[in-house]
Amino acid sequence: MRFSTEMQLREGIPIFLDQLIRTLKAEEAGKVAQSLAISGSSDGIAPGTSELACSATTHGGQLLTLGYSVSQVVHDYGDLCQAVSDLAVALDEQFAVEEFRTLNRCLDNGIAEAVSEFTQRRDMLIADEQALALSQRIGYFAHELRNHLSTAGLAVAALKQSGMGVAGATGAVLDRSLVGLRTLIDRSLAEVRVEAGLNLQRSVFFLNNFIAELHYSASLEADLLRCTLIVEEVDPLLQLDVDQDLLLSAVGNLLQNAFKFSAPNGTVVLRAYARGGRIRIEVEDNGAGLTPEAADGMFLPFTQGGANKTGLGLGLSIARRSVESNAGTLSVESVPGHGCVFIIDLPRYAAAGFAS
């Protein structure tokens, strides 16, 4: 809970008390019209037309800014009523019936206007947050869709240039891209239906086969961008039990990012190895690197940290989301001028008969 500012204190309960006092004085003097202009009528027919309504509306908006709940808004005015009653008892002052009715009318009008403004602004904030979340989901979908289409296009181009059939390794890349497109659409529809994120489709697979598949598809893009891709040898016994498609998306995004930001004719290294009960997959580039400030914010959606502004700035955010869905972590180590190393850390699958 944040502390109230001087302005918020001045425009909240103190101004309500001033309006209550002026209302009581106007009624005591028989000036009914003046009383209604200050605090409004008790029937709620013309809301928002009195001084009290305007100040209570402002107060309701301020309480939302301070982090209050709607029940706390009501209690804010209820506490005032209790304080007035306790003070009257302490001073041995008696309420006239008409005075108590006026107090209740002012409180009712104040609560109604404050709560109305509070809920209206809160609903607007919720709508804005939902619109942003929807925009991000659409962005995720479009980004992944483009990635799969790009890989498929590269595979088709390679097939045309070489005259090879679709039964070879390049055809397998094309097939994988088409399967990825279908999976992406299926999962997006599921997310719309349940709004609970992606349902994991876990499977046990050998890490070296996974890296080999990545190697071939990533080589197509590396050649196109005139980068050198080095893939280090992987222990053939290492296995993972994760959603393979999500992990493929994550590492693919990291490789695309590395190709994009590597130095001219640069080198990108892909390695995977075991460390204790964990598996680490690293993508290292020799680009300009990142400052600590840039590294902290680069996983946020729609963030682009380098000079190359192509794309939506969603790749790293998608990668982190995919890794975390598999109980892993994605981090980056970087020294300005010496490139970046993106590190995926996942639980290692211990197969029966093999020591972990």
Tab-separated table of C-alpha atoms in Angstrom:
chain	number	residue	atom	x	y	z
A	1	MET	CA	0.000	0.000	0.000
A	2	ARG	CA	1.419	3.404	-0.983
A	3	PHE	CA	1.186	6.416	1.341
A	4	SER	CA	-1.273	9.173	0.488
A	5	THR	CA	0.114	12.374	-0.972
A	6	GLU	CA	-0.712	15.786	0.468
A	7	MET	CA	-3.107	16.452	-2.417
A	8	GLN	CA	-4.871	13.115	-1.930
A	9	LEU	CA	-5.344	13.808	1.767
A	10	ARG	CA	-6.620	17.307	1.045
A	11	GLU	CA	-9.129	16.115	-1.564
A	12	GLY	CA	-10.364	13.018	0.263
A	13	ILE	CA	-12.064	12.793	3.641
A	14	PRO	CA	-11.185	16.396	4.750
A	15	ILE	CA	-13.145	17.914	1.859
A	16	PHE	CA	-16.008	15.494	2.577
A	17	LEU	CA	-16.133	16.768	6.184
A	18	ASP	CA	-16.184	20.360	4.971
A	19	GLN	CA	-19.104	19.556	2.647
A	20	LEU	CA	-20.949	17.759	5.447
A	21	ILE	CA	-20.553	20.764	7.752
A	22	ARG	CA	-21.758	23.200	5.067
A	23	THR	CA	-24.707	20.923	4.276
A	24	LEU	CA	-25.759	20.842	7.947
A	25	LYS	CA	-25.481	24.632	8.208
A	26	ALA	CA	-27.531	25.139	5.042
A	27	GLU	CA	-30.262	22.829	6.319
A	28	GLU	CA	-30.228	24.508	9.704
A	29	ALA	CA	-30.790	27.828	7.917
A	30	GLY	CA	-33.589	26.327	5.819
A	31	LYS	CA	-31.625	26.620	2.548
A	32	VAL	CA	-32.685	23.295	1.011
A	33	ALA	CA	-31.511	24.099	-2.530
A	34	GLN	CA	-28.047	25.043	-1.273
A	35	SER	CA	-27.884	21.823	0.759
A	36	LEU	CA	-28.732	19.701	-2.274
A	37	ALA	CA	-26.191	21.575	-4.429
A	38	ILE	CA	-23.482	20.715	-1.921
A	39	SER	CA	-24.262	17.075	-1.122
A	40	GLY	CA	-27.025	15.906	-3.477
A	41	SER	CA	-30.378	14.299	-2.835
A	42	SER	CA	-31.019	10.967	-1.178
A	43	ASP	CA	-32.899	9.407	-4.113
A	44	GLY	CA	-29.895	9.089	-6.451
A	45	ILE	CA	-31.932	10.412	-9.379
A	46	ALA	CA	-29.339	12.988	-10.476
A	47	PRO	CA	-25.929	11.469	-9.612
A	48	GLY	CA	-22.749	13.413	-10.205
A	49	THR	CA	-24.365	16.878	-9.992
A	50	SER	CA	-23.286	17.980	-6.500
A	51	GLU	CA	-20.000	19.189	-5.014
A	52	LEU	CA	-19.784	16.050	-2.918
A	53	ALA	CA	-20.258	13.845	-5.978
A	54	CYS	CA	-17.355	15.529	-7.792
A	55	SER	CA	-14.960	15.254	-4.854
A	56	ALA	CA	-16.000	11.653	-4.072
A	57	THR	CA	-15.384	10.731	-7.727
A	58	THR	CA	-11.866	12.147	-7.464
A	59	HIS	CA	-11.338	10.330	-4.170
A	60	GLY	CA	-12.447	6.986	-5.648
A	61	GLY	CA	-9.914	7.332	-8.450
A	62	GLN	CA	-7.180	8.180	-5.969
A	63	LEU	CA	-7.944	5.130	-3.828
A	64	LEU	CA	-7.565	2.924	-6.912
A	65	THR	CA	-4.162	4.514	-7.576
A	66	LEU	CA	-3.150	3.810	-3.977
A	67	GLY	CA	-3.982	0.123	-4.406
A	68	TYR	CA	-7.208	-0.063	-2.387
A	69	SER	CA	-9.861	-2.717	-3.016
A	70	VAL	CA	-13.500	-1.789	-3.561
A	71	SER	CA	-14.357	-3.034	-0.058
A	72	GLN	CA	-11.686	-0.736	1.374
A	73	VAL	CA	-13.275	2.188	-0.477
A	74	VAL	CA	-16.567	1.489	1.300
A	75	HIS	CA	-14.816	1.028	4.649
A	76	ASP	CA	-13.023	4.347	4.124
A	77	TYR	CA	-16.355	6.137	4.434
A	78	GLY	CA	-17.683	3.712	7.041
A	79	ASP	CA	-14.686	4.458	9.258
A	80	LEU	CA	-15.533	8.149	9.020
A	81	CYS	CA	-19.084	7.471	10.218
A	82	GLN	CA	-17.705	5.431	13.126
A	83	ALA	CA	-15.216	8.170	14.002
A	84	VAL	CA	-17.972	10.816	14.054
A	85	SER	CA	-20.126	8.609	16.267
A	86	ASP	CA	-17.252	7.853	18.669
A	87	LEU	CA	-16.366	11.542	18.886
A	88	ALA	CA	-19.979	12.461	19.710
A	89	VAL	CA	-20.003	9.894	22.516
A	90	ALA	CA	-16.640	11.091	23.848
A	91	LEU	CA	-17.836	14.737	23.893
A	92	ASP	CA	-21.302	13.788	25.184
A	93	GLU	CA	-22.933	15.420	22.169
A	94	GLN	CA	-26.366	14.327	21.005
A	95	PHE	CA	-27.290	13.795	17.334
A	96	ALA	CA	-30.576	15.211	16.191
A	97	VAL	CA	-32.513	12.779	13.995
A	98	GLU	CA	-32.373	15.133	10.989
A	99	GLU	CA	-28.615	15.596	11.460
A	100	PHE	CA	-28.072	11.846	11.491
A	101	ARG	CA	-30.185	11.503	8.336
A	102	THR	CA	-28.041	14.164	6.666
A	103	LEU	CA	-24.858	12.354	7.685
A	104	ASN	CA	-26.178	9.089	6.225
A	105	ARG	CA	-27.262	10.830	3.011
A	106	CYS	CA	-23.828	12.360	2.535
A	107	LEU	CA	-22.131	9.046	3.249
A	108	ASP	CA	-24.415	7.171	0.849
A	109	ASN	CA	-23.794	9.666	-1.937
A	110	GLY	CA	-20.066	9.740	-1.257
A	111	ILE	CA	-19.793	5.940	-1.270
A	112	ALA	CA	-21.903	5.619	-4.411
A	113	GLU	CA	-19.826	8.118	-6.396
A	114	ALA	CA	-16.461	6.890	-5.099
A	115	VAL	CA	-17.269	3.225	-5.774
A	116	SER	CA	-18.708	4.035	-9.200
A	117	GLU	CA	-15.546	5.886	-10.263
A	118	PHE	CA	-13.310	3.243	-8.652
A	119	THR	CA	-14.967	0.335	-10.487
A	120	GLN	CA	-15.160	2.216	-13.790
A	121	ARG	CA	-11.437	3.002	-13.746
A	122	ARG	CA	-10.556	-0.481	-12.523
A	123	ASP	CA	-12.592	-2.047	-15.336
A	124	MET	CA	-10.770	0.176	-17.843
A	125	LEU	CA	-7.408	-0.934	-16.450
A	126	ILE	CA	-8.447	-4.585	-16.639
A	127	ALA	CA	-9.639	-4.100	-20.218
A	128	ASP	CA	-6.306	-2.480	-21.149
A	129	GLU	CA	-4.376	-5.359	-19.554
A	130	GLN	CA	-6.497	-7.915	-21.398
A	131	ALA	CA	-5.992	-6.068	-24.679
A	132	LEU	CA	-2.226	-6.062	-24.109
A	133	ALA	CA	-2.243	-9.772	-23.261
A	134	LEU	CA	-4.244	-10.487	-26.413
A	135	SER	CA	-1.806	-8.441	-28.505
A	136	GLN	CA	1.101	-10.395	-27.054
A	137	ARG	CA	-0.582	-13.745	-27.763
A	138	ILE	CA	-1.228	-12.674	-31.336
A	139	GLY	CA	2.390	-11.542	-31.535
A	140	TYR	CA	3.629	-14.905	-30.223
A	141	PHE	CA	1.502	-16.716	-32.781
A	142	ALA	CA	2.628	-14.534	-35.700
A	143	HIS	CA	6.299	-14.780	-34.691
A	144	GLU	CA	6.278	-18.564	-34.460
A	145	LEU	CA	4.257	-18.811	-37.660
A	146	ARG	CA	6.849	-16.735	-39.480
A	147	ASN	CA	9.688	-18.870	-38.090
A	148	HIS	CA	8.155	-22.103	-39.388
A	149	LEU	CA	7.334	-20.573	-42.758
A	150	SER	CA	10.858	-19.178	-43.046
A	151	THR	CA	12.423	-22.590	-42.397
A	152	ALA	CA	10.033	-24.215	-44.869
A	153	GLY	CA	10.936	-21.605	-47.478
A	154	LEU	CA	14.651	-22.225	-46.993
A	155	ALA	CA	14.126	-25.954	-47.371
A	156	VAL	CA	12.120	-25.505	-50.565
A	157	ALA	CA	14.807	-23.192	-51.976
A	158	ALA	CA	17.506	-25.777	-51.172
A	159	LEU	CA	15.488	-28.516	-52.870
A	160	LYS	CA	15.072	-26.416	-55.999
A	161	GLN	CA	18.756	-25.518	-56.206
A	162	SER	CA	20.062	-29.021	-55.672
A	163	GLY	CA	17.390	-30.952	-57.523
A	164	MET	CA	17.147	-33.354	-54.583
A	165	GLY	CA	13.998	-35.245	-53.760
A	166	VAL	CA	11.916	-34.655	-50.665
A	167	ALA	CA	12.966	-37.975	-49.124
A	168	GLY	CA	16.317	-36.627	-47.905
A	169	ALA	CA	17.379	-34.517	-44.959
A	170	THR	CA	16.171	-31.261	-46.523
A	171	GLY	CA	12.778	-32.813	-47.119
A	172	ALA	CA	12.720	-33.815	-43.453
A	173	VAL	CA	13.297	-30.173	-42.472
A	174	LEU	CA	10.391	-29.133	-44.676
A	175	ASP	CA	8.216	-31.821	-43.152
A	176	ARG	CA	9.191	-30.755	-39.650
A	177	SER	CA	8.287	-27.137	-40.425
A	178	LEU	CA	4.866	-28.144	-41.716
A	179	VAL	CA	4.266	-30.276	-38.637
A	180	GLY	CA	5.354	-27.322	-36.517
A	181	LEU	CA	2.820	-25.088	-38.271
A	182	ARG	CA	0.049	-27.575	-37.572
A	183	THR	CA	1.103	-27.930	-33.923
A	184	LEU	CA	1.289	-24.163	-33.506
A	185	ILE	CA	-2.247	-23.702	-34.812
A	186	ASP	CA	-3.589	-26.568	-32.686
A	187	ARG	CA	-2.012	-25.146	-29.549
A	188	SER	CA	-3.185	-21.612	-30.279
A	189	LEU	CA	-6.749	-22.865	-30.611
A	190	ALA	CA	-6.382	-24.775	-27.350
A	191	GLU	CA	-5.086	-21.645	-25.618
A	192	VAL	CA	-8.104	-19.700	-26.811
A	193	ARG	CA	-10.404	-22.410	-25.469
A	194	VAL	CA	-8.915	-22.792	-22.004
A	195	GLU	CA	-6.793	-19.619	-21.523
A	196	ALA	CA	-4.386	-21.649	-19.449
A	197	GLY	CA	-1.264	-21.626	-21.579
A	198	LEU	CA	0.124	-24.485	-23.588
A	199	ASN	CA	-0.578	-28.054	-22.562
A	200	LEU	CA	2.714	-29.903	-22.401
A	201	GLN	CA	3.217	-32.899	-24.663
A	202	ARG	CA	6.163	-34.520	-22.902
A	203	SER	CA	8.271	-37.213	-24.476
A	204	VAL	CA	11.629	-38.824	-23.727
A	205	PHE	CA	14.231	-38.340	-26.460
A	206	PHE	CA	17.985	-38.409	-26.915
A	207	LEU	CA	19.636	-35.021	-26.772
A	208	ASN	CA	22.110	-35.761	-29.562
A	209	ASN	CA	19.280	-36.527	-32.009
A	210	PHE	CA	17.532	-33.314	-31.024
A	211	ILE	CA	20.711	-31.269	-31.568
A	212	ALA	CA	21.373	-33.006	-34.888
A	213	GLU	CA	17.936	-32.039	-36.134
A	214	LEU	CA	18.529	-28.447	-35.061
A	215	HIS	CA	21.948	-28.507	-36.696
A	216	TYR	CA	20.614	-29.179	-40.147
A	217	SER	CA	17.745	-26.678	-40.087
A	218	ALA	CA	19.894	-23.956	-38.484
A	219	SER	CA	22.644	-24.515	-41.071
A	220	LEU	CA	20.252	-23.360	-43.791
A	221	GLU	CA	19.735	-20.016	-42.084
A	222	ALA	CA	23.402	-19.687	-41.146
A	223	ASP	CA	24.401	-20.123	-44.792
A	224	LEU	CA	21.813	-17.571	-45.878
A	225	LEU	CA	23.153	-14.995	-43.386
A	226	ARG	CA	26.799	-15.921	-44.079
A	227	CYS	CA	27.458	-17.082	-40.543
A	228	THR	CA	29.501	-20.074	-39.427
A	229	LEU	CA	27.590	-22.519	-37.232
A	230	ILE	CA	29.639	-24.814	-35.019
A	231	VAL	CA	27.798	-27.644	-33.255
A	232	GLU	CA	29.821	-29.413	-30.590
A	233	GLU	CA	29.549	-33.167	-30.088
A	234	VAL	CA	26.866	-34.329	-27.654
A	235	ASP	CA	27.040	-37.334	-25.330
A	236	PRO	CA	24.793	-39.941	-27.034
A	237	LEU	CA	23.447	-41.205	-23.675
A	238	LEU	CA	21.930	-37.910	-22.528
A	239	GLN	CA	18.134	-37.780	-22.553
A	240	LEU	CA	15.427	-35.228	-21.812
A	241	ASP	CA	11.786	-35.616	-20.797
A	242	VAL	CA	10.203	-32.362	-21.985
A	243	ASP	CA	7.899	-30.979	-24.642
A	244	GLN	CA	10.176	-31.382	-27.648
A	245	ASP	CA	8.307	-28.897	-29.840
A	246	LEU	CA	8.497	-26.154	-27.231
A	247	LEU	CA	12.205	-26.792	-26.679
A	248	LEU	CA	12.806	-26.831	-30.425
A	249	SER	CA	11.067	-23.460	-30.631
A	250	ALA	CA	13.167	-22.059	-27.783
A	251	VAL	CA	16.559	-23.150	-29.123
A	252	GLY	CA	15.544	-22.190	-32.654
A	253	ASN	CA	14.704	-18.672	-31.471
A	254	LEU	CA	18.057	-18.412	-29.706
A	255	LEU	CA	19.907	-19.497	-32.844
A	256	GLN	CA	17.980	-17.029	-35.000
A	257	ASN	CA	18.803	-14.301	-32.501
A	258	ALA	CA	22.494	-15.280	-32.524
A	259	PHE	CA	22.666	-15.234	-36.337
A	260	LYS	CA	20.922	-11.872	-36.370
A	261	PHE	CA	23.306	-10.151	-33.941
A	262	SER	CA	26.608	-11.890	-34.672
A	263	ALA	CA	29.486	-9.908	-36.086
A	264	PRO	CA	29.775	-9.795	-39.913
A	265	ASN	CA	30.752	-13.286	-41.072
A	266	GLY	CA	30.491	-14.238	-37.426
A	267	THR	CA	30.459	-17.568	-35.644
A	268	VAL	CA	27.671	-19.133	-33.608
A	269	VAL	CA	28.325	-22.130	-31.361
A	270	LEU	CA	25.670	-24.611	-30.228
A	271	ARG	CA	26.599	-26.984	-27.417
A	272	ALA	CA	24.717	-29.297	-25.061
A	273	TYR	CA	26.080	-31.193	-22.080
A	274	ALA	CA	25.271	-32.536	-18.624
A	275	ARG	CA	26.115	-30.826	-15.373
A	276	GLY	CA	25.106	-32.976	-12.427
A	277	GLY	CA	21.409	-33.716	-12.656
A	278	ARG	CA	20.843	-30.950	-15.207
A	279	ILE	CA	21.175	-30.499	-18.947
A	280	ARG	CA	22.553	-27.250	-20.326
A	281	ILE	CA	22.020	-26.112	-23.897
A	282	GLU	CA	24.090	-23.080	-24.852
A	283	VAL	CA	23.992	-20.781	-27.864
A	284	GLU	CA	27.033	-18.521	-28.100
A	285	ASP	CA	27.620	-15.694	-30.567
A	286	ASN	CA	30.509	-13.294	-31.148
A	287	GLY	CA	28.432	-10.154	-31.556
A	288	ALA	CA	28.658	-6.832	-29.750
A	289	GLY	CA	27.400	-8.240	-26.450
A	290	LEU	CA	25.091	-6.544	-23.981
A	291	THR	CA	25.319	-4.146	-21.094
A	292	PRO	CA	23.872	-5.420	-17.772
A	293	GLU	CA	20.926	-3.044	-18.187
A	294	ALA	CA	20.106	-4.350	-21.669
A	295	ALA	CA	20.475	-7.965	-20.525
A	296	ASP	CA	17.947	-7.431	-17.718
A	297	GLY	CA	15.198	-6.248	-20.058
A	298	MET	CA	15.826	-8.275	-23.184
A	299	PHE	CA	13.417	-11.094	-22.274
A	300	LEU	CA	10.453	-8.716	-22.092
A	301	PRO	CA	7.946	-8.939	-24.979
A	302	PHE	CA	8.407	-6.497	-27.876
A	303	THR	CA	11.925	-5.549	-26.744
A	304	GLN	CA	14.684	-5.065	-29.311
A	305	GLY	CA	18.098	-4.379	-27.874
A	306	GLY	CA	20.361	-4.188	-30.903
A	307	ALA	CA	20.738	-2.100	-34.017
A	308	ASN	CA	18.923	-4.709	-36.127
A	309	LYS	CA	15.219	-3.926	-35.605
A	310	THR	CA	13.759	-6.566	-37.904
A	311	GLY	CA	11.114	-8.748	-36.293
A	312	LEU	CA	8.764	-8.036	-33.400
A	313	GLY	CA	11.143	-8.338	-30.445
A	314	LEU	CA	9.317	-11.462	-29.271
A	315	GLY	CA	11.818	-14.263	-29.897
A	316	LEU	CA	13.583	-14.230	-26.544
A	317	SER	CA	10.341	-13.776	-24.630
A	318	ILE	CA	8.884	-16.781	-26.428
A	319	ALA	CA	12.036	-18.790	-25.746
A	320	ARG	CA	11.938	-18.078	-22.014
A	321	ARG	CA	8.249	-18.937	-21.836
A	322	SER	CA	8.840	-22.231	-23.634
A	323	VAL	CA	11.772	-23.182	-21.391
A	324	GLU	CA	9.975	-22.271	-18.168
A	325	SER	CA	6.976	-24.347	-19.272
A	326	ASN	CA	9.370	-27.313	-19.151
A	327	ALA	CA	10.563	-26.550	-15.597
A	328	GLY	CA	13.756	-24.972	-16.903
A	329	THR	CA	15.440	-21.589	-16.885
A	330	LEU	CA	16.811	-19.348	-19.613
A	331	SER	CA	19.560	-16.872	-18.796
A	332	VAL	CA	22.217	-14.870	-20.604
A	333	GLU	CA	25.862	-14.140	-19.887
A	334	SER	CA	27.444	-11.285	-21.784
A	335	VAL	CA	30.430	-8.992	-21.847
A	336	PRO	CA	30.123	-5.909	-24.078
A	337	GLY	CA	32.302	-6.434	-27.125
A	338	HIS	CA	32.620	-10.197	-26.612
A	339	GLY	CA	29.208	-11.565	-27.548
A	340	CYS	CA	26.523	-13.418	-25.588
A	341	VAL	CA	25.947	-16.924	-24.289
A	342	PHE	CA	22.299	-17.910	-23.838
A	343	ILE	CA	21.909	-20.823	-21.447
A	344	ILE	CA	18.940	-23.179	-21.196
A	345	ASP	CA	19.020	-25.248	-18.006
A	346	LEU	CA	16.685	-28.272	-17.801
A	347	PRO	CA	16.235	-31.331	-15.576
A	348	ARG	CA	18.124	-34.340	-16.897
A	349	TYR	CA	16.134	-37.501	-17.563
A	350	ALA	CA	17.708	-40.501	-15.841
A	351	ALA	CA	16.902	-43.607	-17.897
A	352	ALA	CA	16.655	-46.973	-16.178
A	353	GLY	CA	20.035	-48.681	-16.112
A	354	PHE	CA	22.025	-45.468	-16.521
A	355	ALA	CA	23.604	-43.450	-13.741
A	356	SER	CA	22.612	-39.786	-13.693
